[in-house]
């Protein structure tokens, strides 16, 4: 933080006011250092963007300021629509004015007056109303739904099919009576999550004589900065993807702590597994289905993947159902489009998966729900060790304290190889 002050400034609740002198670059840097972005900050997104696609997208999509190294955020998904039968039930016959009970694993997603579909329980006796059992929830007792059958045969006796452990139970629409004014309340409370900002640093240092020496090629301090930024961003990309969220005390004798950020790989709510070398058109359709259903989200998502997964995607023949579109440049990264009836995925190779020995893995991310938090935005501080009497060098320290979070986890998908 810049601790310099100006004699002719007045601080108010809404800003800094300068009187008696023209506004200069130096004045602005002192009064509001975040207004003017350094040259390195302007150039950072132009330095090898394809090598760090996640970091690139998060920078150009904009970040939110965090007043603390611990970032807390809320996330909520849609209410589940499907659960499973939790206990087997033998077939039985009941009158259509009677009720039957089914034990389920998630009774809390249902309310009285919901209608419920049992897609695995067919062969209901009356084909006119459909052969799949549908019930109306009259009560919920413990883990069991008490239901009235909606199929009404002529003899008023209905055969309830057998229920097996694991059969699906689908929540459908509520059904109110004509005189009903109220209905069971619905509320969605978001779940609180958190992540830590990690302090990323890089330091470039050059002696005075190195700077003054003639060089065979035009290798300057700025070139060293660029190489340092490339290495720094590659490290950040690995942490943003696969980091483990924790805070560590450096030593028992010290109060210093280091914060490590949690990677978005662990935050994704869904996972798709495939057999490496056997990803065909049908497999790609299944991947698309998994990526664009259940978790909602956008109809356009991005996939970053290792070389093995990219190779498998490149091998199969595209059809009218799944087509390979043109290359498109977004956020400074070249993506190949894969279009299906479920949605469009923009695919880019990420060398990070290869470097982390995960070439067959990948990740589908909804960029609408990828958020970057910065406790300290990317800065470049110039330090003269020569003036401080430490050593005859000049240095630049690059610093950023940030993290990535995925809102709506089910909108994002991990892709992993099947294990034998």
CSV table of C-alpha atoms in Angstrom, one decimal:
chain,number,residue,atom,x,y,z
A,1,UNK,CA,0.0,0.0,0.0
A,2,UNK,CA,1.3,3.5,-0.9
A,3,UNK,CA,1.7,5.4,2.4
A,4,UNK,CA,2.6,8.8,0.7
A,5,UNK,CA,0.3,11.8,1.3
A,6,UNK,CA,-0.3,15.0,-0.5
A,7,UNK,CA,-0.4,18.3,1.4
A,8,UNK,CA,-3.3,19.8,-0.6
A,9,UNK,CA,-5.7,16.8,-0.4
A,10,UNK,CA,-8.9,16.5,1.6
A,11,UNK,CA,-10.4,13.1,2.3
A,12,UNK,CA,-14.2,12.6,2.3
A,13,UNK,CA,-16.5,9.7,2.5
A,14,UNK,CA,-16.8,9.6,-1.3
A,15,UNK,CA,-13.2,10.3,-2.5
A,16,UNK,CA,-10.1,12.4,-2.3
A,17,UNK,CA,-10.1,16.0,-3.3
A,18,UNK,CA,-7.0,17.9,-4.5
A,19,UNK,CA,-6.8,21.7,-4.4
A,20,UNK,CA,-4.3,24.3,-5.5
A,21,UNK,CA,-2.5,22.1,-8.0
A,22,UNK,CA,-3.1,20.2,-11.2
A,23,UNK,CA,-3.9,16.5,-11.1
A,24,UNK,CA,-0.9,14.5,-12.1
A,25,UNK,CA,-0.2,10.8,-12.6
A,26,UNK,CA,1.8,10.7,-9.4
A,27,UNK,CA,-1.2,12.3,-7.5
A,28,UNK,CA,-3.6,9.7,-8.8
A,29,UNK,CA,-1.3,6.8,-7.9
A,30,UNK,CA,-1.1,8.2,-4.3
A,31,UNK,CA,-4.8,9.0,-3.8
A,32,UNK,CA,-6.3,6.1,-5.7
A,33,UNK,CA,-3.7,3.5,-6.7
A,34,UNK,CA,-6.3,1.0,-8.1
A,35,UNK,CA,-7.5,3.4,-10.8
A,36,UNK,CA,-4.4,3.2,-12.9
A,37,UNK,CA,-3.5,-0.3,-14.0
A,38,UNK,CA,0.2,-1.0,-14.4
A,39,UNK,CA,1.7,-1.9,-17.8
A,40,UNK,CA,2.1,-5.5,-16.6
A,41,UNK,CA,-1.5,-5.8,-15.6
A,42,UNK,CA,-2.5,-4.6,-19.1
A,43,UNK,CA,-0.3,-7.1,-20.8
A,44,UNK,CA,-0.9,-10.1,-18.6
A,45,UNK,CA,-3.9,-11.5,-20.5
A,46,UNK,CA,-1.9,-11.3,-23.8
A,47,UNK,CA,0.9,-13.5,-22.6
A,48,UNK,CA,0.3,-17.1,-23.8
A,49,UNK,CA,-3.4,-17.1,-23.1
A,50,UNK,CA,-3.9,-20.7,-24.5
A,51,UNK,CA,-1.6,-22.1,-21.8
A,52,UNK,CA,-3.8,-21.0,-18.9
A,53,UNK,CA,-7.4,-20.9,-20.2
A,54,UNK,CA,-9.1,-20.9,-16.8
A,55,UNK,CA,-7.0,-18.0,-15.5
A,56,UNK,CA,-7.5,-16.2,-18.8
A,57,UNK,CA,-11.3,-16.5,-18.7
A,58,UNK,CA,-11.5,-15.5,-15.0
A,59,UNK,CA,-9.5,-12.3,-15.7
A,60,UNK,CA,-11.4,-11.2,-18.8
A,61,UNK,CA,-14.8,-12.0,-17.3
A,62,UNK,CA,-14.0,-9.7,-14.4
A,63,UNK,CA,-13.3,-10.4,-10.8
A,64,UNK,CA,-15.0,-9.4,-7.5
A,65,UNK,CA,-13.1,-7.7,-4.7
A,66,UNK,CA,-12.7,-9.6,-1.4
A,67,UNK,CA,-12.0,-7.8,1.8
A,68,UNK,CA,-10.6,-10.9,3.4
A,69,UNK,CA,-8.3,-13.8,2.5
A,70,UNK,CA,-11.3,-16.1,3.3
A,71,UNK,CA,-14.0,-15.8,0.6
A,72,UNK,CA,-17.5,-16.8,1.6
A,73,UNK,CA,-20.3,-17.3,-0.9
A,74,UNK,CA,-23.7,-18.8,-1.2
A,75,UNK,CA,-24.8,-21.3,-3.8
A,76,UNK,CA,-28.1,-23.0,-4.4
A,77,UNK,CA,-29.3,-25.6,-6.9
A,78,UNK,CA,-32.8,-26.4,-8.0
A,79,UNK,CA,-34.8,-28.7,-5.8
A,80,UNK,CA,-34.2,-32.4,-6.6
A,81,UNK,CA,-37.0,-34.0,-8.7
A,82,UNK,CA,-35.9,-37.6,-8.4
A,83,UNK,CA,-35.2,-40.0,-5.5
A,84,UNK,CA,-35.2,-43.8,-5.0
A,85,UNK,CA,-37.3,-46.4,-3.3
A,86,UNK,CA,-35.6,-47.2,0.0
A,87,UNK,CA,-37.2,-50.6,0.7
A,88,UNK,CA,-38.8,-53.4,-1.3
A,89,UNK,CA,-42.6,-53.8,-1.4
A,90,UNK,CA,-44.6,-56.8,-2.6
A,91,UNK,CA,-47.5,-56.4,-5.1
A,92,UNK,CA,-50.8,-55.7,-3.4
A,93,UNK,CA,-54.4,-54.8,-4.3
A,94,UNK,CA,-56.2,-51.8,-2.8
A,95,UNK,CA,-59.4,-49.9,-3.5
A,96,UNK,CA,-59.0,-46.6,-5.3
A,97,UNK,CA,-60.3,-44.8,-2.2
A,98,UNK,CA,-57.5,-46.4,-0.1
A,99,UNK,CA,-53.8,-45.5,0.2
A,100,UNK,CA,-50.5,-47.3,-0.1
A,101,UNK,CA,-47.1,-46.3,1.3
A,102,UNK,CA,-43.6,-46.3,-0.3
A,103,UNK,CA,-40.4,-45.7,1.7
A,104,UNK,CA,-38.0,-43.3,-0.1
A,105,UNK,CA,-34.5,-42.1,0.5
A,106,UNK,CA,-35.3,-38.3,0.2
A,107,UNK,CA,-38.8,-37.7,1.7
A,108,UNK,CA,-38.0,-34.1,2.4
A,109,UNK,CA,-38.2,-33.2,-1.4
A,110,UNK,CA,-42.0,-34.0,-1.3
A,111,UNK,CA,-45.0,-32.1,0.1
A,112,UNK,CA,-48.6,-33.0,0.6
A,113,UNK,CA,-50.5,-32.5,-2.6
A,114,UNK,CA,-47.6,-33.4,-4.8
A,115,UNK,CA,-48.2,-36.0,-7.5
A,116,UNK,CA,-45.6,-38.7,-7.9
A,117,UNK,CA,-44.6,-40.9,-10.9
A,118,UNK,CA,-43.1,-44.4,-10.5
A,119,UNK,CA,-41.5,-45.0,-13.9
A,120,UNK,CA,-40.2,-48.5,-13.0
A,121,UNK,CA,-43.6,-49.6,-11.9
A,122,UNK,CA,-45.7,-50.5,-14.9
A,123,UNK,CA,-48.5,-52.9,-15.8
A,124,UNK,CA,-51.2,-51.0,-13.9
A,125,UNK,CA,-54.5,-52.6,-14.8
A,126,UNK,CA,-56.3,-49.8,-16.6
A,127,UNK,CA,-54.5,-48.8,-19.8
A,128,UNK,CA,-56.8,-45.9,-20.4
A,129,UNK,CA,-55.2,-43.8,-17.7
A,130,UNK,CA,-51.7,-45.0,-18.5
A,131,UNK,CA,-49.8,-48.1,-17.5
A,132,UNK,CA,-47.2,-46.3,-15.3
A,133,UNK,CA,-48.3,-45.8,-11.6
A,134,UNK,CA,-49.0,-42.3,-10.5
A,135,UNK,CA,-49.9,-41.4,-6.9
A,136,UNK,CA,-51.1,-38.3,-5.0
A,137,UNK,CA,-49.3,-37.5,-1.7
A,138,UNK,CA,-51.8,-37.4,1.1
A,139,UNK,CA,-49.4,-37.6,4.0
A,140,UNK,CA,-45.7,-38.1,4.8
A,141,UNK,CA,-44.9,-40.3,7.7
A,142,UNK,CA,-41.2,-40.6,8.5
A,143,UNK,CA,-39.5,-41.7,5.3
A,144,UNK,CA,-42.7,-43.0,3.8
A,145,UNK,CA,-45.0,-41.3,1.3
A,146,UNK,CA,-48.7,-42.1,1.9
A,147,UNK,CA,-50.3,-42.0,-1.6
A,148,UNK,CA,-53.7,-42.3,-3.2
A,149,UNK,CA,-53.6,-44.0,-6.6
A,150,UNK,CA,-54.7,-41.9,-9.5
A,151,UNK,CA,-55.6,-44.8,-11.8
A,152,UNK,CA,-59.2,-45.7,-11.1
A,153,UNK,CA,-60.3,-49.0,-12.8
A,154,UNK,CA,-64.0,-49.9,-13.3
A,155,UNK,CA,-64.0,-52.4,-10.5
A,156,UNK,CA,-62.4,-49.9,-8.1
A,157,UNK,CA,-59.7,-52.4,-7.3
A,158,UNK,CA,-56.2,-51.5,-8.3
A,159,UNK,CA,-53.2,-53.8,-8.4
A,160,UNK,CA,-50.1,-51.9,-7.1
A,161,UNK,CA,-47.0,-53.4,-8.8
A,162,UNK,CA,-43.9,-54.6,-6.9
A,163,UNK,CA,-41.5,-51.9,-5.6
A,164,UNK,CA,-37.8,-52.8,-5.7
A,165,UNK,CA,-35.0,-51.2,-3.8
A,166,UNK,CA,-33.5,-48.4,-6.0
A,167,UNK,CA,-36.6,-47.9,-8.2
A,168,UNK,CA,-37.0,-44.3,-9.3
A,169,UNK,CA,-39.6,-41.9,-7.8
A,170,UNK,CA,-40.2,-38.7,-9.7
A,171,UNK,CA,-41.8,-35.6,-8.1
A,172,UNK,CA,-44.3,-34.0,-10.5
A,173,UNK,CA,-46.7,-31.0,-10.2
A,174,UNK,CA,-48.8,-30.2,-7.2
A,175,UNK,CA,-52.6,-30.6,-7.4
A,176,UNK,CA,-54.9,-28.3,-5.4
A,177,UNK,CA,-58.6,-28.6,-4.7
A,178,UNK,CA,-61.0,-26.0,-6.1
A,179,UNK,CA,-61.5,-24.3,-2.8
A,180,UNK,CA,-57.8,-24.4,-1.7
A,181,UNK,CA,-56.3,-21.0,-1.0
A,182,UNK,CA,-53.0,-22.1,0.4
A,183,UNK,CA,-50.5,-24.8,-0.5
A,184,UNK,CA,-47.5,-26.2,1.4
A,185,UNK,CA,-44.7,-23.5,1.4
A,186,UNK,CA,-41.7,-23.7,-0.8
A,187,UNK,CA,-38.4,-22.2,0.3
A,188,UNK,CA,-34.9,-22.5,-1.1
A,189,UNK,CA,-32.1,-21.7,1.3
A,190,UNK,CA,-28.6,-21.4,-0.3
A,191,UNK,CA,-25.7,-23.3,1.1
A,192,UNK,CA,-22.8,-21.3,2.4
A,193,UNK,CA,-19.4,-22.3,1.0
A,194,UNK,CA,-15.9,-20.8,1.3
A,195,UNK,CA,-12.5,-20.7,-0.3
A,196,UNK,CA,-9.2,-19.2,0.6
A,197,UNK,CA,-7.4,-16.6,-1.6
A,198,UNK,CA,-3.8,-17.7,-2.2
A,199,UNK,CA,-1.0,-15.2,-2.4
A,200,UNK,CA,0.9,-15.8,-5.6
A,201,UNK,CA,4.2,-14.1,-6.1
A,202,UNK,CA,7.1,-13.9,-8.5
A,203,UNK,CA,10.3,-11.8,-8.3
A,204,UNK,CA,12.5,-10.6,-11.1
A,205,UNK,CA,15.9,-9.2,-10.1
A,206,UNK,CA,18.7,-7.8,-12.2
A,207,UNK,CA,22.1,-6.4,-11.2
A,208,UNK,CA,23.1,-2.9,-12.3
A,209,UNK,CA,26.0,-4.2,-14.3
A,210,UNK,CA,23.8,-6.8,-16.0
A,211,UNK,CA,21.5,-4.0,-17.1
A,212,UNK,CA,24.4,-1.9,-18.4
A,213,UNK,CA,26.2,-4.7,-20.3
A,214,UNK,CA,25.9,-5.1,-24.0
A,215,UNK,CA,24.0,-8.2,-25.1
A,216,UNK,CA,24.1,-10.2,-28.3
A,217,UNK,CA,20.3,-10.2,-28.4
A,218,UNK,CA,17.8,-7.6,-27.2
A,219,UNK,CA,17.1,-9.3,-23.9
A,220,UNK,CA,15.8,-6.7,-21.4
A,221,UNK,CA,14.2,-6.6,-18.0
A,222,UNK,CA,10.8,-6.6,-19.6
A,223,UNK,CA,11.6,-9.9,-21.3
A,224,UNK,CA,12.4,-11.4,-17.9
A,225,UNK,CA,9.1,-10.1,-16.6
A,226,UNK,CA,7.2,-11.8,-19.4
A,227,UNK,CA,8.9,-15.2,-18.7
A,228,UNK,CA,8.2,-14.8,-15.0
A,229,UNK,CA,4.5,-14.0,-15.6
A,230,UNK,CA,4.2,-17.1,-17.9
A,231,UNK,CA,5.6,-19.3,-15.1
A,232,UNK,CA,3.5,-17.6,-12.4
A,233,UNK,CA,0.3,-18.0,-14.4
A,234,UNK,CA,1.1,-21.7,-15.1
A,235,UNK,CA,1.5,-22.2,-11.3
A,236,UNK,CA,-1.7,-20.3,-10.6
A,237,UNK,CA,-3.6,-22.4,-13.2
A,238,UNK,CA,-2.6,-25.6,-11.5
A,239,UNK,CA,-3.7,-24.2,-8.1
A,240,UNK,CA,-7.0,-22.9,-9.5
A,241,UNK,CA,-7.7,-26.3,-10.9
A,242,UNK,CA,-6.4,-28.8,-8.4
A,243,UNK,CA,-5.4,-26.9,-5.3
A,244,UNK,CA,-6.4,-28.2,-1.8
A,245,UNK,CA,-8.2,-25.6,0.3
A,246,UNK,CA,-6.4,-25.3,3.7
A,247,UNK,CA,-4.5,-22.9,5.9
A,248,UNK,CA,-1.1,-24.0,7.3
A,249,UNK,CA,1.0,-22.6,10.2
A,250,UNK,CA,4.6,-22.2,8.9
A,251,UNK,CA,6.2,-23.5,12.1
A,252,UNK,CA,5.1,-24.0,15.8
A,253,UNK,CA,7.3,-21.1,16.8
A,254,UNK,CA,5.6,-18.7,14.4
A,255,UNK,CA,2.2,-17.2,14.0
A,256,UNK,CA,2.6,-16.8,10.3
A,257,UNK,CA,0.0,-18.7,8.2
A,258,UNK,CA,-0.1,-19.5,4.6
A,259,UNK,CA,-3.5,-19.8,2.8
A,260,UNK,CA,-3.9,-22.4,0.0
A,261,UNK,CA,-6.8,-22.1,-2.4
A,262,UNK,CA,-9.2,-24.9,-3.3
A,263,UNK,CA,-9.3,-25.9,-6.9
A,264,UNK,CA,-12.5,-25.9,-9.0
A,265,UNK,CA,-11.9,-29.5,-10.0
A,266,UNK,CA,-13.1,-30.5,-6.4
A,267,UNK,CA,-16.0,-28.0,-6.6
A,268,UNK,CA,-17.8,-29.5,-9.6
A,269,UNK,CA,-21.0,-31.2,-8.7
A,270,UNK,CA,-21.2,-33.8,-11.5
A,271,UNK,CA,-18.8,-36.4,-13.0
A,272,UNK,CA,-18.7,-38.3,-16.3
A,273,UNK,CA,-16.5,-41.4,-16.8
A,274,UNK,CA,-15.5,-42.9,-20.2
A,275,UNK,CA,-13.2,-45.6,-21.5
A,276,UNK,CA,-10.0,-44.0,-23.0
A,277,UNK,CA,-9.7,-45.0,-26.7
A,278,UNK,CA,-13.4,-45.9,-27.0
A,279,UNK,CA,-15.0,-42.5,-26.9
A,280,UNK,CA,-17.3,-42.6,-30.0
A,281,UNK,CA,-20.2,-40.6,-31.2
A,282,UNK,CA,-22.6,-42.2,-28.7
A,283,UNK,CA,-20.2,-41.6,-25.9
A,284,UNK,CA,-20.0,-37.9,-26.8
A,285,UNK,CA,-23.8,-37.6,-26.9
A,286,UNK,CA,-23.9,-39.1,-23.4
A,287,UNK,CA,-21.3,-36.6,-22.3
A,288,UNK,CA,-23.3,-33.7,-23.7
A,289,UNK,CA,-26.4,-35.0,-22.0
A,290,UNK,CA,-24.6,-35.2,-18.7
A,291,UNK,CA,-23.2,-31.7,-19.1
A,292,UNK,CA,-26.4,-29.9,-20.1
A,293,UNK,CA,-29.1,-31.7,-18.1
A,294,UNK,CA,-29.9,-32.0,-14.3
A,295,UNK,CA,-27.6,-29.1,-13.4
A,296,UNK,CA,-29.3,-26.5,-15.7
A,297,UNK,CA,-27.0,-23.7,-16.5
A,298,UNK,CA,-26.1,-22.2,-19.9
A,299,UNK,CA,-26.5,-23.8,-23.3
A,300,UNK,CA,-22.9,-22.8,-24.0
A,301,UNK,CA,-20.1,-24.2,-21.9
A,302,UNK,CA,-16.3,-24.7,-22.2
A,303,UNK,CA,-14.3,-27.8,-22.0
A,304,UNK,CA,-10.6,-27.8,-21.0
A,305,UNK,CA,-9.0,-31.2,-21.4
A,306,UNK,CA,-5.7,-33.1,-21.5
A,307,UNK,CA,-4.1,-34.4,-24.7
A,308,UNK,CA,-5.5,-37.9,-24.3
A,309,UNK,CA,-9.1,-36.8,-24.1
A,310,UNK,CA,-8.6,-34.2,-26.9
A,311,UNK,CA,-7.1,-37.1,-29.0
A,312,UNK,CA,-10.2,-39.3,-28.4
A,313,UNK,CA,-12.6,-36.4,-29.3
A,314,UNK,CA,-10.6,-35.7,-32.5
A,315,UNK,CA,-10.8,-39.3,-33.7
A,316,UNK,CA,-14.5,-40.1,-33.9
A,317,UNK,CA,-16.6,-39.2,-36.9
A,318,UNK,CA,-19.1,-36.4,-36.4
A,319,UNK,CA,-22.7,-36.9,-37.5
A,320,UNK,CA,-25.8,-34.7,-37.8
A,321,UNK,CA,-26.5,-35.3,-34.1
A,322,UNK,CA,-23.1,-34.1,-32.9
A,323,UNK,CA,-21.2,-31.8,-35.3
A,324,UNK,CA,-17.8,-30.2,-35.2
A,325,UNK,CA,-18.1,-26.4,-35.8
A,326,UNK,CA,-15.6,-23.8,-36.7
A,327,UNK,CA,-12.8,-22.5,-34.5
A,328,UNK,CA,-13.8,-19.5,-32.5
A,329,UNK,CA,-11.6,-17.1,-30.5
A,330,UNK,CA,-13.1,-16.1,-27.1
A,331,UNK,CA,-11.3,-14.5,-24.2
A,332,UNK,CA,-8.1,-14.6,-26.3
A,333,UNK,CA,-8.2,-18.5,-26.5
A,334,UNK,CA,-8.9,-20.5,-29.7
A,335,UNK,CA,-11.7,-23.0,-29.1
A,336,UNK,CA,-13.2,-25.7,-31.3
A,337,UNK,CA,-16.9,-25.9,-31.2
A,338,UNK,CA,-18.8,-29.1,-30.8
A,339,UNK,CA,-22.5,-28.7,-31.4
A,340,UNK,CA,-25.3,-31.0,-30.2
A,341,UNK,CA,-29.0,-30.8,-29.6
A,342,UNK,CA,-28.3,-30.5,-25.9
A,343,UNK,CA,-26.0,-27.5,-26.3
A,344,UNK,CA,-22.6,-26.2,-27.6
A,345,UNK,CA,-19.3,-27.0,-26.0
A,346,UNK,CA,-16.1,-24.9,-26.7
A,347,UNK,CA,-13.1,-27.2,-26.5
A,348,UNK,CA,-9.5,-26.2,-25.7
A,349,UNK,CA,-6.5,-28.3,-24.9
A,350,UNK,CA,-5.0,-27.5,-21.4
A,351,UNK,CA,-1.4,-28.5,-20.9
A,352,UNK,CA,-2.0,-28.3,-17.2
A,353,UNK,CA,-3.8,-31.7,-17.3
A,354,UNK,CA,-0.8,-33.2,-19.0
A,355,UNK,CA,1.6,-31.6,-16.6
A,356,UNK,CA,-0.4,-33.0,-13.7
A,357,UNK,CA,-0.3,-36.5,-15.2
A,358,UNK,CA,-4.1,-36.4,-16.0
A,359,UNK,CA,-4.0,-36.4,-19.9
A,360,UNK,CA,-7.3,-38.4,-20.1
A,361,UNK,CA,-9.2,-36.0,-17.8
A,362,UNK,CA,-11.0,-32.8,-18.6
A,363,UNK,CA,-13.6,-30.5,-17.2
A,364,UNK,CA,-16.8,-28.8,-18.6
A,365,UNK,CA,-17.3,-25.4,-17.0
A,366,UNK,CA,-20.2,-23.0,-17.3
A,367,UNK,CA,-18.4,-19.6,-17.6
A,368,UNK,CA,-21.5,-17.8,-16.4
A,369,UNK,CA,-21.0,-19.4,-13.0
A,370,UNK,CA,-17.2,-19.2,-12.7
A,371,UNK,CA,-16.3,-16.3,-10.4
A,372,UNK,CA,-12.9,-14.9,-9.4
A,373,UNK,CA,-12.3,-13.2,-6.1
A,374,UNK,CA,-9.3,-11.0,-5.6
A,375,UNK,CA,-8.1,-9.9,-2.2
A,376,UNK,CA,-5.2,-8.1,-3.9
A,377,UNK,CA,-5.4,-7.6,-7.6
A,378,UNK,CA,-2.3,-8.3,-9.8
A,379,UNK,CA,0.3,-5.7,-8.9
A,380,UNK,CA,3.9,-5.1,-9.8
A,381,UNK,CA,6.0,-3.4,-7.1
A,382,UNK,CA,9.4,-2.0,-8.1
A,383,UNK,CA,12.1,-2.4,-5.4
A,384,UNK,CA,15.6,-0.9,-5.5
A,385,UNK,CA,17.8,-3.0,-3.3
A,386,UNK,CA,20.7,-0.8,-4.5
A,387,UNK,CA,19.1,2.3,-2.8
A,388,UNK,CA,18.4,0.3,0.3
A,389,UNK,CA,22.0,-0.7,0.6
A,390,UNK,CA,21.2,-4.4,0.4
A,391,UNK,CA,22.8,-5.4,-2.9
A,392,UNK,CA,23.4,-3.7,-6.2
A,393,UNK,CA,20.2,-4.9,-7.9
A,394,UNK,CA,16.8,-3.6,-9.1
A,395,UNK,CA,13.8,-5.9,-8.7
A,396,UNK,CA,10.1,-6.2,-9.5
A,397,UNK,CA,7.8,-8.3,-7.3
A,398,UNK,CA,4.6,-9.6,-8.9
A,399,UNK,CA,1.8,-10.3,-6.5
A,400,UNK,CA,-1.8,-11.4,-6.6
A,401,UNK,CA,-4.0,-12.8,-3.9
A,402,UNK,CA,-7.0,-14.5,-5.5
A,403,UNK,CA,-9.2,-17.6,-5.8
A,404,UNK,CA,-11.8,-19.1,-8.1
A,405,UNK,CA,-15.2,-20.5,-7.1
A,406,UNK,CA,-18.0,-22.3,-8.9
A,407,UNK,CA,-21.5,-21.2,-8.2
A,408,UNK,CA,-24.2,-23.8,-8.9
A,409,UNK,CA,-21.9,-26.8,-8.7
A,410,UNK,CA,-24.1,-29.1,-10.8
A,411,UNK,CA,-23.6,-26.8,-13.8
A,412,UNK,CA,-20.0,-28.0,-14.0
A,413,UNK,CA,-18.7,-31.5,-14.9
A,414,UNK,CA,-15.5,-33.5,-14.2
A,415,UNK,CA,-14.5,-35.9,-17.0
A,416,UNK,CA,-12.5,-38.9,-15.8
A,417,UNK,CA,-11.3,-42.2,-17.3
A,418,UNK,CA,-12.9,-45.4,-16.1
A,419,UNK,CA,-10.7,-47.5,-13.9
A,420,UNK,CA,-10.6,-51.3,-14.5
